[in-house]
Short mmCIF file of C-alpha atoms in Angstrom, two decimals:
data_model
loop_
_atom_site.label_atom_id
_atom_site.label_comp_id
_atom_site.label_asym_id
_atom_site.label_seq_id
_atom_site.Cartn_x
_atom_site.Cartn_y
_atom_site.Cartn_z
CA UNK A 1 95.48 35.03 59.70
CA UNK A 2 93.32 34.23 62.73
CA UNK A 3 92.54 36.62 65.53
CA UNK A 4 94.90 36.75 68.48
CA UNK A 5 93.84 34.88 71.60
CA UNK A 6 94.09 36.17 75.17
CA UNK A 7 93.51 34.53 78.55
CA UNK A 8 92.80 36.42 81.77
CA UNK A 9 93.10 34.66 85.14
CA UNK A 10 90.54 35.93 87.62
CA UNK A 11 87.12 37.48 87.03
CA UNK A 12 87.40 40.24 89.59
CA UNK A 13 86.81 43.84 88.59
CA UNK A 14 90.37 44.11 87.29
CA UNK A 15 90.13 40.88 85.31
CA UNK A 16 86.79 41.81 83.79
CA UNK A 17 88.10 45.26 82.88
CA UNK A 18 91.16 43.73 81.26
CA UNK A 19 88.96 41.34 79.30
CA UNK A 20 86.85 44.21 77.98
CA UNK A 21 89.93 46.15 76.95
CA UNK A 22 91.48 43.15 75.21
CA UNK A 23 88.25 42.54 73.30
CA UNK A 24 88.29 46.19 72.27
CA UNK A 25 91.83 45.75 70.99
CA UNK A 26 90.75 42.85 68.79
CA UNK A 27 91.66 39.83 70.95
CA UNK A 28 89.34 36.86 71.41
CA UNK A 29 89.41 36.73 75.19
CA UNK A 30 88.63 34.00 77.72
CA UNK A 31 88.44 34.73 81.45
CA UNK A 32 88.94 31.97 84.03
CA UNK A 33 87.62 32.24 87.60
CA UNK A 34 88.01 29.70 90.42
CA UNK A 35 84.86 30.79 92.28
CA UNK A 36 81.31 30.02 91.20
CA UNK A 37 80.66 33.60 90.05
CA UNK A 38 82.63 36.64 88.92
CA UNK A 39 83.16 39.78 90.97
CA UNK A 40 86.34 39.42 93.01
CA UNK A 41 86.10 42.07 95.69
CA UNK A 42 82.55 42.72 94.50
CA UNK A 43 81.62 39.05 94.90
CA UNK A 44 78.39 38.37 96.80
CA UNK A 45 77.62 35.18 98.72
CA UNK A 46 74.14 34.14 99.85
CA UNK A 47 73.79 31.63 102.70
CA UNK A 48 70.52 30.60 104.38
CA UNK A 49 68.73 33.75 103.27
CA UNK A 50 71.55 36.08 104.29
CA UNK A 51 73.60 38.05 101.76
CA UNK A 52 77.24 38.89 102.41
CA UNK A 53 79.30 41.43 100.48
CA UNK A 54 82.75 39.86 100.18
CA UNK A 55 84.52 43.17 99.70
CA UNK A 56 84.10 46.95 99.51
CA UNK A 57 80.80 48.28 98.21
CA UNK A 58 82.14 51.73 97.30
CA UNK A 59 83.49 52.69 93.87
CA UNK A 60 85.81 55.63 94.41
CA UNK A 61 86.32 56.46 90.70
CA UNK A 62 83.07 55.63 88.85
CA UNK A 63 84.47 57.15 85.67
CA UNK A 64 86.55 54.02 85.17
CA UNK A 65 83.31 52.02 84.88
CA UNK A 66 81.95 54.56 82.40
CA UNK A 67 85.13 54.26 80.37
CA UNK A 68 84.77 50.49 80.02
CA UNK A 69 81.18 50.69 78.81
CA UNK A 70 82.20 53.31 76.25
CA UNK A 71 84.67 50.92 74.60
CA UNK A 72 83.56 49.08 71.48
CA UNK A 73 84.80 45.75 70.15
CA UNK A 74 87.88 46.17 67.94
CA UNK A 75 87.92 49.95 68.26
CA UNK A 76 89.63 50.89 71.51
CA UNK A 77 91.20 54.31 71.93
CA UNK A 78 93.70 53.98 74.75
CA UNK A 79 96.22 56.54 73.55
CA UNK A 80 95.50 59.19 76.17
CA UNK A 81 93.82 59.72 79.51
CA UNK A 82 90.25 61.00 79.31
CA UNK A 83 89.24 62.28 82.73
CA UNK A 84 85.89 64.10 82.85
CA UNK A 85 85.25 67.32 84.75
CA UNK A 86 83.83 65.59 87.84
CA UNK A 87 87.18 63.83 88.34
CA UNK A 88 89.47 66.80 87.70
CA UNK A 89 87.25 69.49 89.25
CA UNK A 90 86.82 68.72 92.94
CA UNK A 91 83.69 70.87 93.22
CA UNK A 92 81.88 68.52 90.84
CA UNK A 93 82.99 65.17 92.29
CA UNK A 94 80.44 65.05 95.09
CA UNK A 95 77.47 66.02 92.92
CA UNK A 96 78.19 63.79 89.91
CA UNK A 97 75.22 61.61 90.90
CA UNK A 98 73.73 58.68 89.04
CA UNK A 99 75.79 57.32 86.18
CA UNK A 100 74.96 59.07 82.94
CA UNK A 101 77.05 57.07 80.47
CA UNK A 102 75.36 56.07 77.21
CA UNK A 103 75.66 52.33 77.85
CA UNK A 104 76.46 52.02 81.56
CA UNK A 105 72.96 52.72 82.85
CA UNK A 106 71.61 49.73 80.89
CA UNK A 107 73.59 47.41 83.17
CA UNK A 108 74.78 49.30 86.25
CA UNK A 109 73.23 51.96 88.45
CA UNK A 110 75.84 54.05 90.22
CA UNK A 111 74.47 56.37 92.91
CA UNK A 112 76.26 58.81 95.24
CA UNK A 113 76.56 57.91 98.92
CA UNK A 114 76.66 60.85 101.31
CA UNK A 115 78.47 60.87 103.56
CA UNK A 116 81.04 58.54 102.03
CA UNK A 117 81.52 57.18 105.53
CA UNK A 118 81.11 58.24 109.16
CA UNK A 119 84.08 57.73 111.48
CA UNK A 120 83.17 57.21 115.14
CA UNK A 121 85.62 57.84 117.97
CA UNK A 122 85.67 56.19 121.39
CA UNK A 123 84.29 59.33 123.08
CA UNK A 124 81.11 59.25 120.99
CA UNK A 125 82.07 62.03 118.58
CA UNK A 126 82.19 61.39 114.84
CA UNK A 127 83.43 62.83 111.56
CA UNK A 128 81.40 62.69 108.34
CA UNK A 129 83.65 62.30 105.31
CA UNK A 130 81.68 63.67 102.37
CA UNK A 131 84.11 65.52 100.12
CA UNK A 132 82.53 68.91 100.82
CA UNK A 133 85.41 71.30 101.73
CA UNK A 134 83.20 73.73 103.70
CA UNK A 135 81.59 70.98 105.76
CA UNK A 136 85.04 69.49 106.32
CA UNK A 137 86.31 72.82 107.67
CA UNK A 138 83.34 73.07 110.05
CA UNK A 139 84.10 69.63 111.45
CA UNK A 140 87.80 70.41 111.80
CA UNK A 141 86.90 73.46 113.87
CA UNK A 142 84.67 71.27 116.04
CA UNK A 143 87.07 68.36 116.54
CA UNK A 144 90.49 69.82 115.91
CA UNK A 145 93.13 71.63 117.91
CA UNK A 146 94.43 75.18 117.36
CA UNK A 147 96.20 75.36 114.03
CA UNK A 148 94.46 72.34 112.52
CA UNK A 149 92.29 74.41 110.19
CA UNK A 150 95.38 76.05 108.72
CA UNK A 151 97.00 72.63 108.60
CA UNK A 152 94.06 71.32 106.59
CA UNK A 153 94.55 74.00 103.94
CA UNK A 154 98.21 72.98 103.58
CA UNK A 155 97.31 69.28 103.62
CA UNK A 156 94.66 69.85 100.96
CA UNK A 157 97.09 71.73 98.72
CA UNK A 158 99.75 69.03 99.03
CA UNK A 159 97.27 66.18 98.57
CA UNK A 160 95.96 67.88 95.41
CA UNK A 161 99.50 68.06 93.99
CA UNK A 162 100.01 64.36 94.74
CA UNK A 163 96.64 63.52 93.16
CA UNK A 164 97.38 65.45 89.98
CA UNK A 165 100.83 63.95 89.54
CA UNK A 166 100.35 60.50 91.05
CA UNK A 167 96.84 59.75 89.74
CA UNK A 168 95.83 61.95 86.82
CA UNK A 169 99.27 61.74 85.18
CA UNK A 170 100.98 58.57 86.38
CA UNK A 171 97.73 56.58 86.42
CA UNK A 172 97.98 56.20 82.66
CA UNK A 173 101.75 55.80 82.49
CA UNK A 174 103.22 52.44 81.50
CA UNK A 175 106.03 51.37 83.83
CA UNK A 176 107.57 48.57 81.81
CA UNK A 177 111.14 49.04 82.98
CA UNK A 178 112.99 49.91 86.17
CA UNK A 179 114.22 53.05 84.46
CA UNK A 180 110.70 54.28 83.76
CA UNK A 181 109.85 53.92 87.45
CA UNK A 182 113.04 55.63 88.62
CA UNK A 183 112.29 58.51 86.27
CA UNK A 184 109.28 59.61 88.34
CA UNK A 185 110.89 58.97 91.74
CA UNK A 186 112.23 62.55 92.14
CA UNK A 187 108.73 63.99 91.71
CA UNK A 188 107.25 61.61 94.27
CA UNK A 189 110.04 62.39 96.72
CA UNK A 190 109.58 66.12 96.19
CA UNK A 191 105.85 65.79 96.90
CA UNK A 192 106.58 63.68 100.00
CA UNK A 193 104.37 60.98 98.49
CA UNK A 194 106.57 58.13 99.70
CA UNK A 195 106.20 58.90 103.40
CA UNK A 196 103.63 56.66 105.07
CA UNK A 197 100.18 58.23 105.04
CA UNK A 198 99.74 58.51 108.81
CA UNK A 199 103.06 60.33 109.21
CA UNK A 200 102.15 62.51 106.24
CA UNK A 201 98.83 63.58 107.79
CA UNK A 202 100.52 64.06 111.18
CA UNK A 203 102.65 66.81 109.65
CA UNK A 204 99.52 68.93 109.17
CA UNK A 205 97.20 67.99 112.06
CA UNK A 206 97.78 68.13 115.82
CA UNK A 207 94.54 66.33 116.67
CA UNK A 208 94.87 62.55 116.80
CA UNK A 209 91.28 62.30 115.57
CA UNK A 210 92.04 64.30 112.43
CA UNK A 211 95.24 62.37 111.84
CA UNK A 212 93.11 59.23 111.78
CA UNK A 213 90.41 60.81 109.61
CA UNK A 214 92.82 61.88 106.89
CA UNK A 215 94.66 58.57 106.72
CA UNK A 216 91.67 56.26 107.22
CA UNK A 217 90.56 55.71 103.63
CA UNK A 218 93.47 53.42 102.70
CA UNK A 219 91.63 50.76 104.69
CA UNK A 220 89.12 50.66 101.83
CA UNK A 221 91.79 49.05 99.66
CA UNK A 222 93.17 46.89 102.45
CA UNK A 223 96.09 49.23 103.13
CA UNK A 224 97.60 50.04 106.51
CA UNK A 225 97.94 53.84 106.95
CA UNK A 226 101.12 53.20 108.93
CA UNK A 227 102.81 51.60 105.93
CA UNK A 228 100.93 52.72 102.79
CA UNK A 229 102.62 55.70 101.06
CA UNK A 230 101.06 59.15 100.99
CA UNK A 231 100.33 58.84 97.28
CA UNK A 232 96.93 57.62 98.57
CA UNK A 233 96.30 60.98 100.28
#
């Protein structure tokens, strides 16, 4: 009996990742792309000596790239989530540094960017988002209003709970039926993860600047903080 065939439409990061996983599961896989090169959001166009990034240049979860390069043809192990310490342990996320995967570094160099981004306000002040809790607290004291530092601690605790349930657990959950989606709805409602992100952050911060800071990052995935749910917190 011949090998199973699979077709993937689109050679963006998601399509390429799917192709790698299908190959690992034993499928002969063909990927079709309408543009002249793969990449999707990571596509690069060069015109008259100028180079344009056609999408975000930041990888927020580099472990997913590591995971793909660790897969071998016809021997995938997709039975459980395998999150390394730098993903689960917040203190290690910022310092994870250059990719250290056994195969990844042969093809891709992943380096940390600090700060992740700098947010400028119209009065000339700015906030450096770098994932360092102590530095974050210092900036909240500088830019925030009374009570915002305490609000940050509560925001951080709630965002961690959403991350652990909505990302670490549900990120590897197959939602093949309406029932499977409804099953997790009570948890998301309890965590307030369905409220839009700007309203969610506004519950914890009085400063408009900090409300913007802690709902800004959804723009990296093309999301509007006024409509995207707080599961992205």
